[in-house]
Backbone as a ProteinNet text record, in pm:
[ID]
protein_1_A
[PRIMARY]
MHINFNGRDIELSFGLRTLTTIDRSLGLEVESVSLGQGLETMLVPGLQSGNIICLYKLIQAATAHDKKKPTTDEDFEAILNDIADNEGLDEFAQRVMYELGKQPMTRKLVPERYQAVKKASKTTEG
[TERTIARY]
4725.3	4682.8	4796.6	4804.5	4920.9	4871.7	4955.2	4941.2	5066.9	5054.2	5173.2	5222.1	5357.2	5422.6	5558.2	5581.1	5703.2	5749.4	5646.8	5674	5699.7	5669.8	5680.6	5566.9	5546.7	5427	5464	5379.2	5404.7	5280.1	5315.5	5209.1	5144.2	5013.8	4943.9	4939.7	4991	4986	4870	4805	4696.9	4711.8	4836.7	4875.4	4845.1	4886	4848	4905	5022.7	5086	4997.8	4954.4	4870.2	4741	4680.7	4547.1	4547.8	4663.7	4688.1	4701.7	4770.9	4792.3	4661.8	4582.9	4455	4358.7	4355.7	4269	4300.1	4428.8	4463.9	4441.5	4471.9	4468	4315.3	4236.7	4091.3	4004	4070.3	3989.7	3955	3893.1	3842.5	3953.2	3952.2	4037	3951.3	3956.1	3880	3971.5	3972.6	4058.4	4205.2	4266.6	4403.1	4426.7	4327	4339.6	4291.5	4376.8	4333.2	4260.3	4131.9	4058.7	4057	4121.7	4123.8	3984.3	3948.5	3817.8	3795.1	3902	3893.7	3850.2	3898.3	3861.4	3714.5	3655.1	3511	3423.9	3464.4	3366.3	3390.3	3512.3	3542.3	3586.9	3659.3	3725.6	3620.3	3540.5	3440.7	3345.7	3278.1	3190.9	3264.1	3385.5	3461.6	3490.7	3527.3	3549.4	3418.6	3304.5	3177.5	3131.5	3168.6	3125	3233.4	3352.4	3456.1	3532.3	3535.8	3598.8	3749.8	3796.6	3934.5	4033.9	3998.9	4090.9	4113	4006.6	4007.8	4099.8	4085.3	4167.9	4314	4341.3	4476.5	4535.2	4464.1	4515.3	4540	4451.9	4467.6	4600.2	4610.3	4731.5	4856.5	4850.6	4964	5007.7	4911	4935.4	4980.6	4912	4943	5066.9	5129.3	5259	5377.5	5352.7	5455.7	5567.9	5541.5	5642.6	5752.9	5718.6	5807.7	5917.5	6042.2	6157.2	6147.7	6080.4	6068.4	5918.6	5862.6	5717.8	5694.1	5570.2	5542.8	5545	5595.5	5608.8	5540.7	5527.7	5470.9	5326.2	5259.7	5122.7	5117.4	5220.7	5221.6	5227.6	5305.2	5314.5	5182.2	5110.2	4978.5	4876.7	4885.7	4793.6	4811.6	4945.6	4971.4	4917.1	4935.1	4878.9	4724.3	4663.5	4512.3	4466.2	4533.9	4495.4	4510.1	4618.4	4640.2	4532.7	4494.4	4387.4	4256.6	4224.8	4102.6	4096.5	4207.4	4208.6	4204.4	4274.2	4284	4191.1	4141.5	4052.8	3921	3938.1	3816.5	3831.8	3806.8	3822.9	3726.3	3603.8	3498.8	3531.7	3586.4	3627.5	3746.5	3842	3950	3910	3818.5	3769.1	3700.4	3623	3561.5	3662.3	3766.2	3869.4	3935.4	3953.8	4017.4	3916.4	3791.8	3696	3697.2	3706.5	3717.3	3844.8	3951.4	4078.2	4068.2	4001.3	3983.2	3899.5	3806	3715.1	3787.6	3901.6	3985.4	4070	4102.1	4193	4124.2	4177.8	4108.8	4090.3	4187.3	4177.2	4078.5	4045.5	3958.3	3832.2	3806	3690.8	3559	3556.1	3429.7	3407.7	3496.8	3482.8	3403.6	3399.1	3337.9	3192.8	3108	2975.5	2988.7	2898.3	2905.5	2931.8	2884.4	2907.4	3048.2	3136.8	3274.5	3354.9	3297.5	3367.8	3393.9	3514.6	3547.6	3476	3419	3353.5	3457.1	3430.2	3516.8	3490.7	3601.4	3586.6	3524.3	3427.1	3364.6	3458.9	3478.2	3568.3	3488.6	3547.6	3485.3	3513	3404.1	3420.5	3360.2	3421.1	3369.3	3328.4	3217	3162.5	3188.6	3228.9	3259.8	3200.3
-3888	-3986.1	-4078.1	-4104.9	-4185.5	-4303.5	-4400.9	-4498.6	-4508.4	-4566.4	-4577.1	-4721.4	-4736.9	-4864.9	-4857.7	-4930.9	-4944.3	-4803.5	-4722	-4594.9	-4483.6	-4503.8	-4397.6	-4397.4	-4277.5	-4256	-4295.9	-4370	-4400.4	-4341.4	-4263.2	-4203.2	-4308.6	-4304.3	-4399.4	-4327.3	-4402.2	-4351.9	-4407.9	-4323.2	-4374.4	-4346.1	-4359.3	-4338.9	-4461.9	-4449.1	-4551.3	-4687.5	-4694.2	-4821.9	-4887.6	-4816.5	-4867.3	-4911.4	-4830.4	-4872.2	-4997.9	-5008.9	-5132.5	-5255.5	-5240	-5352.2	-5388.1	-5297.2	-5319.7	-5388.4	-5331.3	-5389.1	-5544.6	-5576.9	-5719.4	-5797.5	-5752.5	-5825.7	-5851.9	-5757.4	-5776.3	-5816.8	-5831.9	-5866.3	-6005.9	-6037.3	-6172.3	-6255.5	-6387.5	-6480.1	-6589	-6611.7	-6711.6	-6804.4	-6930.6	-7026.6	-6979.3	-6931.3	-6889.1	-6760.9	-6685.7	-6558.9	-6448.4	-6355.1	-6245.9	-6143	-6113.6	-6010.9	-5875.2	-5859.7	-5732.7	-5691.8	-5571.3	-5515	-5507.8	-5520.7	-5514.1	-5378	-5268.8	-5130.8	-5113.3	-5152.1	-5128.2	-5214.3	-5343.8	-5440	-5472.7	-5452.8	-5495	-5390.4	-5289.4	-5195.5	-5117.5	-5040.1	-4950.8	-5037.2	-5142.1	-5222.3	-5288	-5323	-5380.4	-5280.9	-5157.4	-5052.2	-5016.5	-5015.8	-4980.9	-5085.8	-5210.7	-5316.9	-5350.4	-5284.7	-5302.6	-5433.5	-5475.2	-5607.9	-5592.4	-5675.3	-5661.5	-5701.1	-5790.8	-5830.3	-5712.8	-5646.3	-5528.3	-5420	-5398.8	-5295.9	-5343.3	-5472.5	-5528.4	-5507.6	-5541.2	-5532.9	-5379.7	-5294.8	-5153.6	-5097.3	-5128.2	-5079.3	-5137.6	-5272.7	-5340.3	-5260.4	-5233.5	-5161.7	-5025	-4953.9	-4806.6	-4776.6	-4881.1	-4866.5	-4915	-4983	-5047.1	-4955.9	-4828.8	-4730.3	-4697.8	-4725.4	-4695.8	-4796.8	-4753.5	-4835.7	-4920.7	-4879.4	-4952.3	-4992.6	-5037.6	-5079.1	-5201.7	-5223	-5354.8	-5459	-5584.8	-5693.1	-5817.7	-5845.2	-5974.8	-5963.8	-6079.3	-6070.3	-6026.9	-6055.7	-6002.7	-5853.1	-5792.7	-5652.4	-5588.2	-5645.7	-5590.8	-5614.1	-5729.4	-5752	-5659.7	-5621	-5521	-5386.6	-5345.9	-5225.9	-5216	-5323.1	-5329.8	-5327.2	-5392.8	-5397	-5262.4	-5186.4	-5058.6	-4961.4	-4973.9	-4891.9	-4920.6	-5052	-5088.5	-5037.2	-5044.7	-4995.6	-4844.2	-4776.6	-4628	-4546	-4601.7	-4520.3	-4591.7	-4714.7	-4796.1	-4825.3	-4953.6	-4993.6	-4918	-4905.9	-4839.4	-4693.9	-4628.7	-4484.5	-4472.6	-4563.7	-4566.3	-4585.3	-4678.2	-4704.5	-4582	-4510.2	-4378.5	-4282.3	-4268.7	-4169.2	-4209.4	-4338.7	-4380.8	-4344.8	-4358	-4321.1	-4170.3	-4091.6	-3949.4	-3911	-3986	-3965.4	-4000.2	-4108.8	-4145.9	-4052.9	-3988.6	-3894.6	-3755.3	-3734.8	-3617.6	-3636.2	-3755.9	-3786.7	-3787.7	-3722	-3715.4	-3858.7	-3949.1	-4084.8	-4172.2	-4149.5	-4240	-4173.7	-4051.2	-3981.7	-4046.2	-4099.2	-4161.4	-4301.1	-4356.4	-4490.1	-4484.6	-4376.7	-4367.5	-4298.8	-4325.2	-4260.8	-4105.9	-4040.2	-3892.6	-3824.7	-3874.2	-3802	-3795.9	-3884.1	-3889	-3803.1	-3763.7	-3695.4	-3551.9	-3502.2	-3367.2	-3281.9	-3167.1	-3083	-3016.6	-3019.7	-2956.4	-2806.7	-2723.4	-2580.6	-2540	-2458.3	-2410.7	-2319.3	-2350.8	-2268.8	-2154.3	-2040	-1924.8	-1918.7	-1906.6	-1903.4	-1775	-1716	-1589.9	-1619.2	-1568.3	-1572.1	-1448.5	-1448.7	-1323.8	-1301.3
-2958.9	-2866	-2826.7	-2697.9	-2651.1	-2561.7	-2548.7	-2445.5	-2361.3	-2247.3	-2156.4	-2167.5	-2192	-2195.9	-2134.9	-2036.3	-1958.3	-1908.3	-1858.8	-1803.1	-1902.5	-2022.7	-2127.2	-2215.7	-2266.4	-2358.4	-2500.3	-2562.2	-2709.2	-2787.4	-2885.1	-2965.5	-3050.3	-3063.8	-3155.4	-3287.4	-3388.5	-3523.4	-3600.4	-3676.1	-3752.3	-3901.8	-3949.5	-4082.4	-4171.2	-4296.6	-4399.3	-4358.5	-4304.6	-4264.4	-4158.8	-4059.1	-3954.3	-4003.9	-4091.5	-4145	-4234.6	-4307.5	-4390.6	-4298.3	-4190.6	-4100.7	-4035.5	-3987.5	-3924.1	-4023.6	-4150.1	-4255.1	-4274.1	-4282.8	-4295.7	-4169.8	-4055.2	-3932.5	-3892.1	-3924.1	-3887.1	-3999.2	-4120	-4242.5	-4256.3	-4364.7	-4394.3	-4468.4	-4438	-4514.7	-4569.5	-4697.4	-4763.7	-4838.7	-4798.2	-4870	-4878.3	-4763	-4752.8	-4829.7	-4872.5	-4939.5	-4851.6	-4817.1	-4736.3	-4813.7	-4777.1	-4859.5	-4791.6	-4679.3	-4609	-4565.3	-4572.2	-4541.8	-4386.6	-4307	-4169.1	-4119.8	-4186.6	-4147.4	-4153.6	-4268	-4285.4	-4206.4	-4193.7	-4133.3	-3994.1	-3938.1	-3807.4	-3706.1	-3753.5	-3658.2	-3580.6	-3637.7	-3571.4	-3494.3	-3557.1	-3469.8	-3350.4	-3372.5	-3261.8	-3152.3	-3194.9	-3093.9	-3019.1	-3092.5	-3029.8	-2928.9	-2956	-2865.5	-2759.4	-2765.1	-2670.3	-2686.9	-2814.9	-2845.5	-2816.1	-2725.3	-2674.1	-2779.8	-2875.3	-2973.2	-3076	-3098.1	-3186.3	-3126.4	-2997.9	-2931.6	-2938.2	-2913.5	-2915.4	-3054.8	-3160.9	-3295.6	-3332.7	-3281.2	-3313.9	-3243.7	-3116.5	-3043.8	-3107.9	-3142.2	-3203.2	-3335.3	-3422.9	-3546.3	-3527.1	-3433.4	-3407.6	-3332.5	-3276.7	-3208.8	-3288	-3395.7	-3478.8	-3519.7	-3523.4	-3570	-3462.8	-3332.5	-3228.7	-3206.7	-3189.3	-3175.2	-3050.7	-2946	-2819.2	-2802.9	-2905.6	-2907.2	-2824.1	-2785.3	-2721.1	-2829.1	-2794.5	-2891	-2854.2	-2724.5	-2688.3	-2639.5	-2640.4	-2588.4	-2447.4	-2366.3	-2228.8	-2223.9	-2321.1	-2325	-2353.5	-2449.7	-2487.4	-2377.2	-2312.4	-2203	-2089.6	-2058.2	-1951.4	-2001.1	-2121.7	-2172.9	-2158.6	-2203.4	-2200.3	-2050.2	-1965.5	-1824.7	-1762.4	-1804.3	-1750.9	-1805	-1929.7	-1986.1	-1916	-1894.2	-1827	-1682.3	-1610.2	-1477.4	-1460.9	-1552.3	-1530.6	-1613.3	-1724.9	-1807.5	-1835.2	-1858.4	-1909.4	-2049.5	-2089.1	-2229.3	-2321.9	-2272.7	-2352.8	-2378.5	-2272.5	-2280.8	-2385.4	-2370.6	-2460.9	-2608.4	-2629.3	-2763	-2818.9	-2731.2	-2770.8	-2815.6	-2736.7	-2765	-2906.5	-2929.1	-3057.1	-3172.4	-3150.8	-3260.7	-3287.6	-3181.9	-3203.1	-3272.7	-3237.6	-3310.7	-3458.7	-3487.8	-3628.4	-3694.5	-3626	-3685.6	-3721.8	-3661.9	-3691.9	-3821.7	-3849.4	-3955.6	-4091.7	-4191.1	-4318.1	-4381.6	-4365	-4428.8	-4355	-4229.8	-4149.4	-4107.1	-4132.9	-4089.5	-4125.9	-4252.9	-4293.6	-4239.3	-4178	-4111.9	-3987.5	-3915.2	-3786.8	-3803.7	-3714.8	-3719.6	-3715.5	-3759.5	-3777.6	-3647.8	-3532.9	-3404	-3368.3	-3424.2	-3393.1	-3491.8	-3598.3	-3703.5	-3665.9	-3691.4	-3664.5	-3769.2	-3724.5	-3823.4	-3907.8	-4036.8	-4128.6	-4116.7	-4130.7	-4129.8	-4257.9	-4255.3	-4366.6	-4451.1	-4573.8	-4649.1	-4714.8	-4717.7	-4775.6	-4922.2	-4996.2	-5145.1	-5194.6	-5287.5	-5345.5	-5482.9	-5518	-5651.7	-5718	-5835.6	-5909.3	-6035.8
[MASK]
++++++++++++++++++++++++++++++++++++++++++++++++++++++++++++++++++++++++++++++++++++++++++++++++++++++++++++++++++++++++++++++

């Protein structure tokens, strides 16, 4: 899955580093202590409701690996406006959930309809 930034495609990464960043940035903070839990409590509901901050945080974390990543709020605003104009924010969020449903580490975070069907393994009994 890619986004366009400054005329080039940047692949969105959904690896452990991205997931950790999302968990912290969307997580809970109590008395200056970050409790995380943003993946379970905020990401999917935010995507389902079209929460723009959730999309912003997701794109920010998922592009952090790129050397020419977006860095300013203006960069992210331009990306989100481009997505809104060309695809629609809800449609983009749906694609993200399908992408999360393909990944072994994030499959269980999304509702079942977004989860990739596991290939049935053949077992032989002897």
